[in-house]
């Protein structure tokens, strides 16, 4: 079984590299195949940076267009997914800079002295985290994604978004606060729903008891 898994993985990688070579030749079928294979991966990135699937789809298509345009620059000795992921992420950032402004432009120079909110995303499933992140303001959402999920430093984020390092730190801090608030609200609603279910079950038991 282990050998079969390795073979399957090797076959998949071989197919991907074959499609990449086809994309370098501007072969439409290869482009469609590569798009289909990495669609879910790329869409997952886009959804983290947008409010809805419509905007995410626009970023996705622009990202793949850039990837196909620059695919001859891809080094085949390296993994393709991280290369594509960086292009998709950069496309999302370009979209942010072109359409939105940093309304939350508070600069915290001494951010290290502020008590950090716990990493709420550590205890969430990915789809739950995505749902919460999409409710953040664009400024908070973008910095949170870049720092907490994609692993960029505040210095890198500041350069990418053309903001100060202090603003990046401030928006990350506020994003975590907002996520914590949303998580608590979600847990409160879940608790209320569970209590309602318990009350309803007790009522059904009482009714059934009275009927007997």
mmCIF file of C-alpha atoms in Angstrom:
data_model
loop_
_atom_site.group_PDB
_atom_site.id
_atom_site.type_symbol
_atom_site.label_atom_id
_atom_site.label_comp_id
_atom_site.label_asym_id
_atom_site.label_seq_id
_atom_site.Cartn_x
_atom_site.Cartn_y
_atom_site.Cartn_z
ATOM 1 C CA UNK A 1 0.000 0.000 0.000
ATOM 2 C CA UNK A 2 2.829 2.387 0.894
ATOM 3 C CA UNK A 3 4.510 1.725 -2.445
ATOM 4 C CA UNK A 4 1.240 2.300 -4.273
ATOM 5 C CA UNK A 5 0.863 5.709 -2.551
ATOM 6 C CA UNK A 6 4.349 6.757 -3.614
ATOM 7 C CA UNK A 7 3.669 5.643 -7.177
ATOM 8 C CA UNK A 8 0.374 7.540 -7.264
ATOM 9 C CA UNK A 9 2.082 10.672 -5.949
ATOM 10 C CA UNK A 10 4.857 10.307 -8.513
ATOM 11 C CA UNK A 11 2.318 9.874 -11.293
ATOM 12 C CA UNK A 12 0.454 12.997 -10.149
ATOM 13 C CA UNK A 13 3.671 15.037 -10.042
ATOM 14 C CA UNK A 14 4.639 13.746 -13.474
ATOM 15 C CA UNK A 15 1.232 14.770 -14.837
ATOM 16 C CA UNK A 16 1.514 18.234 -13.281
ATOM 17 C CA UNK A 17 4.954 18.757 -14.799
ATOM 18 C CA UNK A 18 3.598 17.590 -18.151
ATOM 19 C CA UNK A 19 0.793 20.188 -17.949
ATOM 20 C CA UNK A 20 3.289 22.868 -16.929
ATOM 21 C CA UNK A 21 5.348 22.177 -20.029
ATOM 22 C CA UNK A 22 2.145 22.403 -22.046
ATOM 23 C CA UNK A 23 1.322 25.763 -20.435
ATOM 24 C CA UNK A 24 4.759 27.059 -21.406
ATOM 25 C CA UNK A 25 3.740 26.273 -24.994
ATOM 26 C CA UNK A 26 0.407 28.092 -24.379
ATOM 27 C CA UNK A 27 -1.513 24.850 -24.791
ATOM 28 C CA UNK A 28 -5.126 25.533 -23.782
ATOM 29 C CA UNK A 29 -5.847 21.967 -22.672
ATOM 30 C CA UNK A 30 -2.843 22.011 -20.335
ATOM 31 C CA UNK A 31 -3.958 25.351 -18.901
ATOM 32 C CA UNK A 32 -7.450 23.990 -18.253
ATOM 33 C CA UNK A 33 -6.036 20.856 -16.625
ATOM 34 C CA UNK A 34 -3.710 22.805 -14.335
ATOM 35 C CA UNK A 35 -6.501 25.247 -13.450
ATOM 36 C CA UNK A 36 -8.822 22.373 -12.551
ATOM 37 C CA UNK A 37 -6.183 20.557 -10.497
ATOM 38 C CA UNK A 38 -5.271 23.582 -8.353
ATOM 39 C CA UNK A 39 -8.671 25.286 -8.313
ATOM 40 C CA UNK A 40 -9.601 24.358 -4.722
ATOM 41 C CA UNK A 41 -6.171 25.275 -3.388
ATOM 42 C CA UNK A 42 -6.154 28.678 -5.109
ATOM 43 C CA UNK A 43 -9.787 29.447 -4.278
ATOM 44 C CA UNK A 44 -9.067 28.744 -0.621
ATOM 45 C CA UNK A 45 -6.456 31.512 -0.647
ATOM 46 C CA UNK A 46 -8.739 33.941 -2.480
ATOM 47 C CA UNK A 47 -11.621 33.396 -0.065
ATOM 48 C CA UNK A 48 -9.407 34.344 2.873
ATOM 49 C CA UNK A 49 -8.756 37.756 1.361
ATOM 50 C CA UNK A 50 -12.275 38.631 0.220
ATOM 51 C CA UNK A 51 -15.830 39.068 1.483
ATOM 52 C CA UNK A 52 -17.486 36.677 -0.943
ATOM 53 C CA UNK A 53 -16.982 34.130 -3.708
ATOM 54 C CA UNK A 54 -17.624 36.674 -6.470
ATOM 55 C CA UNK A 55 -14.591 38.770 -5.549
ATOM 56 C CA UNK A 56 -12.616 35.593 -4.855
ATOM 57 C CA UNK A 57 -13.407 34.266 -8.337
ATOM 58 C CA UNK A 58 -12.150 37.486 -9.910
ATOM 59 C CA UNK A 59 -8.868 37.267 -8.006
ATOM 60 C CA UNK A 60 -8.588 33.568 -8.832
ATOM 61 C CA UNK A 61 -8.898 34.148 -12.574
ATOM 62 C CA UNK A 62 -6.469 37.080 -12.517
ATOM 63 C CA UNK A 63 -4.043 34.985 -10.492
ATOM 64 C CA UNK A 64 -4.120 32.063 -12.904
ATOM 65 C CA UNK A 65 -3.742 34.462 -15.833
ATOM 66 C CA UNK A 66 -0.559 35.837 -14.239
ATOM 67 C CA UNK A 67 0.649 32.320 -13.467
ATOM 68 C CA UNK A 68 0.200 31.183 -17.055
ATOM 69 C CA UNK A 69 1.824 34.377 -18.340
ATOM 70 C CA UNK A 70 4.899 33.865 -16.143
ATOM 71 C CA UNK A 71 5.021 30.084 -16.001
ATOM 72 C CA UNK A 72 8.223 29.976 -18.047
ATOM 73 C CA UNK A 73 9.917 31.560 -14.985
ATOM 74 C CA UNK A 74 8.884 28.656 -12.752
ATOM 75 C CA UNK A 75 11.843 26.521 -11.677
ATOM 76 C CA UNK A 76 10.828 22.896 -12.209
ATOM 77 C CA UNK A 77 13.264 21.763 -9.515
ATOM 78 C CA UNK A 78 10.998 23.399 -6.914
ATOM 79 C CA UNK A 79 7.430 22.568 -5.844
ATOM 80 C CA UNK A 80 4.798 24.183 -8.036
ATOM 81 C CA UNK A 81 2.112 24.756 -5.389
ATOM 82 C CA UNK A 82 4.065 27.304 -3.276
ATOM 83 C CA UNK A 83 5.000 29.160 -6.475
ATOM 84 C CA UNK A 84 1.365 29.341 -7.546
ATOM 85 C CA UNK A 85 0.283 30.231 -3.998
ATOM 86 C CA UNK A 86 2.565 33.261 -3.931
ATOM 87 C CA UNK A 87 1.151 34.507 -7.225
ATOM 88 C CA UNK A 88 -2.434 34.085 -6.018
ATOM 89 C CA UNK A 89 -1.636 35.843 -2.733
ATOM 90 C CA UNK A 90 0.109 38.721 -4.505
ATOM 91 C CA UNK A 91 -2.880 39.063 -6.824
ATOM 92 C CA UNK A 92 -5.176 39.313 -3.799
ATOM 93 C CA UNK A 93 -2.931 42.017 -2.337
ATOM 94 C CA UNK A 94 -2.950 43.911 -5.648
ATOM 95 C CA UNK A 95 -6.738 43.753 -5.600
ATOM 96 C CA UNK A 96 -6.773 45.117 -2.062
ATOM 97 C CA UNK A 97 -4.461 48.018 -2.894
ATOM 98 C CA UNK A 98 -6.382 48.880 -6.054
ATOM 99 C CA UNK A 99 -9.867 48.841 -4.558
ATOM 100 C CA UNK A 100 -9.549 49.610 -0.874
ATOM 101 C CA UNK A 101 -7.764 51.909 1.525
ATOM 102 C CA UNK A 102 -6.453 51.324 5.013
ATOM 103 C CA UNK A 103 -9.255 52.997 6.939
ATOM 104 C CA UNK A 104 -7.873 51.473 10.144
ATOM 105 C CA UNK A 105 -4.578 53.298 9.894
ATOM 106 C CA UNK A 106 -3.518 53.434 13.540
ATOM 107 C CA UNK A 107 0.203 53.096 14.075
ATOM 108 C CA UNK A 108 1.363 51.317 17.227
ATOM 109 C CA UNK A 109 5.084 51.912 17.625
ATOM 110 C CA UNK A 110 5.397 50.116 20.937
ATOM 111 C CA UNK A 111 3.119 47.241 20.080
ATOM 112 C CA UNK A 112 5.243 44.697 21.934
ATOM 113 C CA UNK A 113 4.092 46.193 25.252
ATOM 114 C CA UNK A 114 0.447 45.465 24.482
ATOM 115 C CA UNK A 115 -0.897 42.210 25.873
ATOM 116 C CA UNK A 116 -1.494 39.885 22.954
ATOM 117 C CA UNK A 117 -4.884 38.289 22.490
ATOM 118 C CA UNK A 118 -4.635 34.516 22.469
ATOM 119 C CA UNK A 119 -4.289 32.842 19.090
ATOM 120 C CA UNK A 120 -7.963 32.063 18.683
ATOM 121 C CA UNK A 121 -7.391 30.497 15.293
ATOM 122 C CA UNK A 122 -5.456 27.625 16.891
ATOM 123 C CA UNK A 123 -8.652 26.063 18.206
ATOM 124 C CA UNK A 124 -10.795 26.517 15.112
ATOM 125 C CA UNK A 125 -11.345 24.261 12.160
ATOM 126 C CA UNK A 126 -10.224 25.870 8.903
ATOM 127 C CA UNK A 127 -13.736 26.470 7.531
ATOM 128 C CA UNK A 128 -14.791 28.037 10.843
ATOM 129 C CA UNK A 129 -11.754 30.316 10.798
ATOM 130 C CA UNK A 130 -12.486 31.302 7.196
ATOM 131 C CA UNK A 131 -16.045 32.275 8.078
ATOM 132 C CA UNK A 132 -14.824 34.537 10.889
ATOM 133 C CA UNK A 133 -11.952 36.060 8.916
ATOM 134 C CA UNK A 134 -14.326 37.039 6.102
ATOM 135 C CA UNK A 135 -16.201 39.248 8.591
ATOM 136 C CA UNK A 136 -13.103 41.278 9.426
ATOM 137 C CA UNK A 137 -12.569 44.659 7.807
ATOM 138 C CA UNK A 138 -10.338 44.473 4.697
ATOM 139 C CA UNK A 139 -7.446 46.084 6.564
ATOM 140 C CA UNK A 140 -7.564 43.660 9.496
ATOM 141 C CA UNK A 141 -8.272 40.644 7.280
ATOM 142 C CA UNK A 142 -5.351 41.294 4.937
ATOM 143 C CA UNK A 143 -2.747 41.714 7.680
ATOM 144 C CA UNK A 144 -4.111 38.747 9.646
ATOM 145 C CA UNK A 145 -3.913 36.487 6.595
ATOM 146 C CA UNK A 146 -0.411 37.563 5.681
ATOM 147 C CA UNK A 147 1.002 37.286 9.203
ATOM 148 C CA UNK A 148 -0.956 34.533 10.980
ATOM 149 C CA UNK A 149 -1.639 32.194 8.070
ATOM 150 C CA UNK A 150 0.846 32.923 5.290
ATOM 151 C CA UNK A 151 3.767 33.555 7.639
ATOM 152 C CA UNK A 152 5.027 36.945 6.461
ATOM 153 C CA UNK A 153 6.810 39.242 8.916
ATOM 154 C CA UNK A 154 5.502 42.688 9.802
ATOM 155 C CA UNK A 155 8.388 44.218 7.876
ATOM 156 C CA UNK A 156 7.421 42.246 4.756
ATOM 157 C CA UNK A 157 3.742 43.101 5.184
ATOM 158 C CA UNK A 158 4.537 46.785 5.593
ATOM 159 C CA UNK A 159 6.450 46.743 2.319
ATOM 160 C CA UNK A 160 3.806 44.732 0.478
ATOM 161 C CA UNK A 161 0.896 46.910 1.604
ATOM 162 C CA UNK A 162 2.829 50.195 1.641
ATOM 163 C CA UNK A 163 2.101 50.856 5.311
ATOM 164 C CA UNK A 164 4.285 51.240 8.399
ATOM 165 C CA UNK A 165 5.386 48.305 10.525
ATOM 166 C CA UNK A 166 3.446 49.842 13.421
ATOM 167 C CA UNK A 167 0.243 49.871 11.373
ATOM 168 C CA UNK A 168 0.749 46.235 10.445
ATOM 169 C CA UNK A 169 1.172 45.292 14.105
ATOM 170 C CA UNK A 170 -1.815 47.386 15.099
ATOM 171 C CA UNK A 171 -4.096 45.783 12.528
ATOM 172 C CA UNK A 172 -2.981 42.293 13.522
ATOM 173 C CA UNK A 173 -3.678 43.056 17.180
ATOM 174 C CA UNK A 174 -7.132 44.447 16.351
ATOM 175 C CA UNK A 175 -7.898 41.549 14.016
ATOM 176 C CA UNK A 176 -7.199 39.101 16.838
ATOM 177 C CA UNK A 177 -9.400 41.119 19.170
ATOM 178 C CA UNK A 178 -12.258 41.084 16.654
ATOM 179 C CA UNK A 179 -11.854 37.356 16.076
ATOM 180 C CA UNK A 180 -11.920 36.760 19.819
ATOM 181 C CA UNK A 181 -15.131 38.787 20.108
ATOM 182 C CA UNK A 182 -16.744 36.928 17.218
ATOM 183 C CA UNK A 183 -15.673 33.582 18.636
ATOM 184 C CA UNK A 184 -17.200 34.411 22.025
ATOM 185 C CA UNK A 185 -20.426 35.523 20.335
ATOM 186 C CA UNK A 186 -20.511 32.311 18.319
ATOM 187 C CA UNK A 187 -19.942 30.202 21.412
ATOM 188 C CA UNK A 188 -22.711 32.114 23.243
ATOM 189 C CA UNK A 189 -25.174 31.446 20.418
ATOM 190 C CA UNK A 190 -24.192 27.789 20.343
ATOM 191 C CA UNK A 191 -24.730 27.581 24.104
ATOM 192 C CA UNK A 192 -28.168 29.179 23.765
ATOM 193 C CA UNK A 193 -29.136 26.791 20.972
ATOM 194 C CA UNK A 194 -27.972 23.817 23.006
ATOM 195 C CA UNK A 195 -29.936 25.029 26.026
ATOM 196 C CA UNK A 196 -33.013 25.451 23.834
ATOM 197 C CA UNK A 197 -32.574 21.893 22.569
ATOM 198 C CA UNK A 198 -32.265 20.633 26.146
ATOM 199 C CA UNK A 199 -35.417 22.555 27.173
ATOM 200 C CA UNK A 200 -37.271 21.185 24.175
ATOM 201 C CA UNK A 201 -36.165 17.635 24.955
ATOM 202 C CA UNK A 202 -37.263 18.024 28.584
ATOM 203 C CA UNK A 203 -40.619 19.361 27.427
ATOM 204 C CA UNK A 204 -41.058 16.386 25.109
ATOM 205 C CA UNK A 205 -40.233 14.014 27.957
ATOM 206 C CA UNK A 206 -42.783 15.723 30.200
ATOM 207 C CA UNK A 207 -45.426 15.623 27.494
ATOM 208 C CA UNK A 208 -44.781 11.974 26.802
ATOM 209 C CA UNK A 209 -44.892 11.259 30.537
ATOM 210 C CA UNK A 210 -48.232 13.044 30.886
ATOM 211 C CA UNK A 211 -49.624 11.142 27.955
ATOM 212 C CA UNK A 212 -48.858 7.760 29.474
#
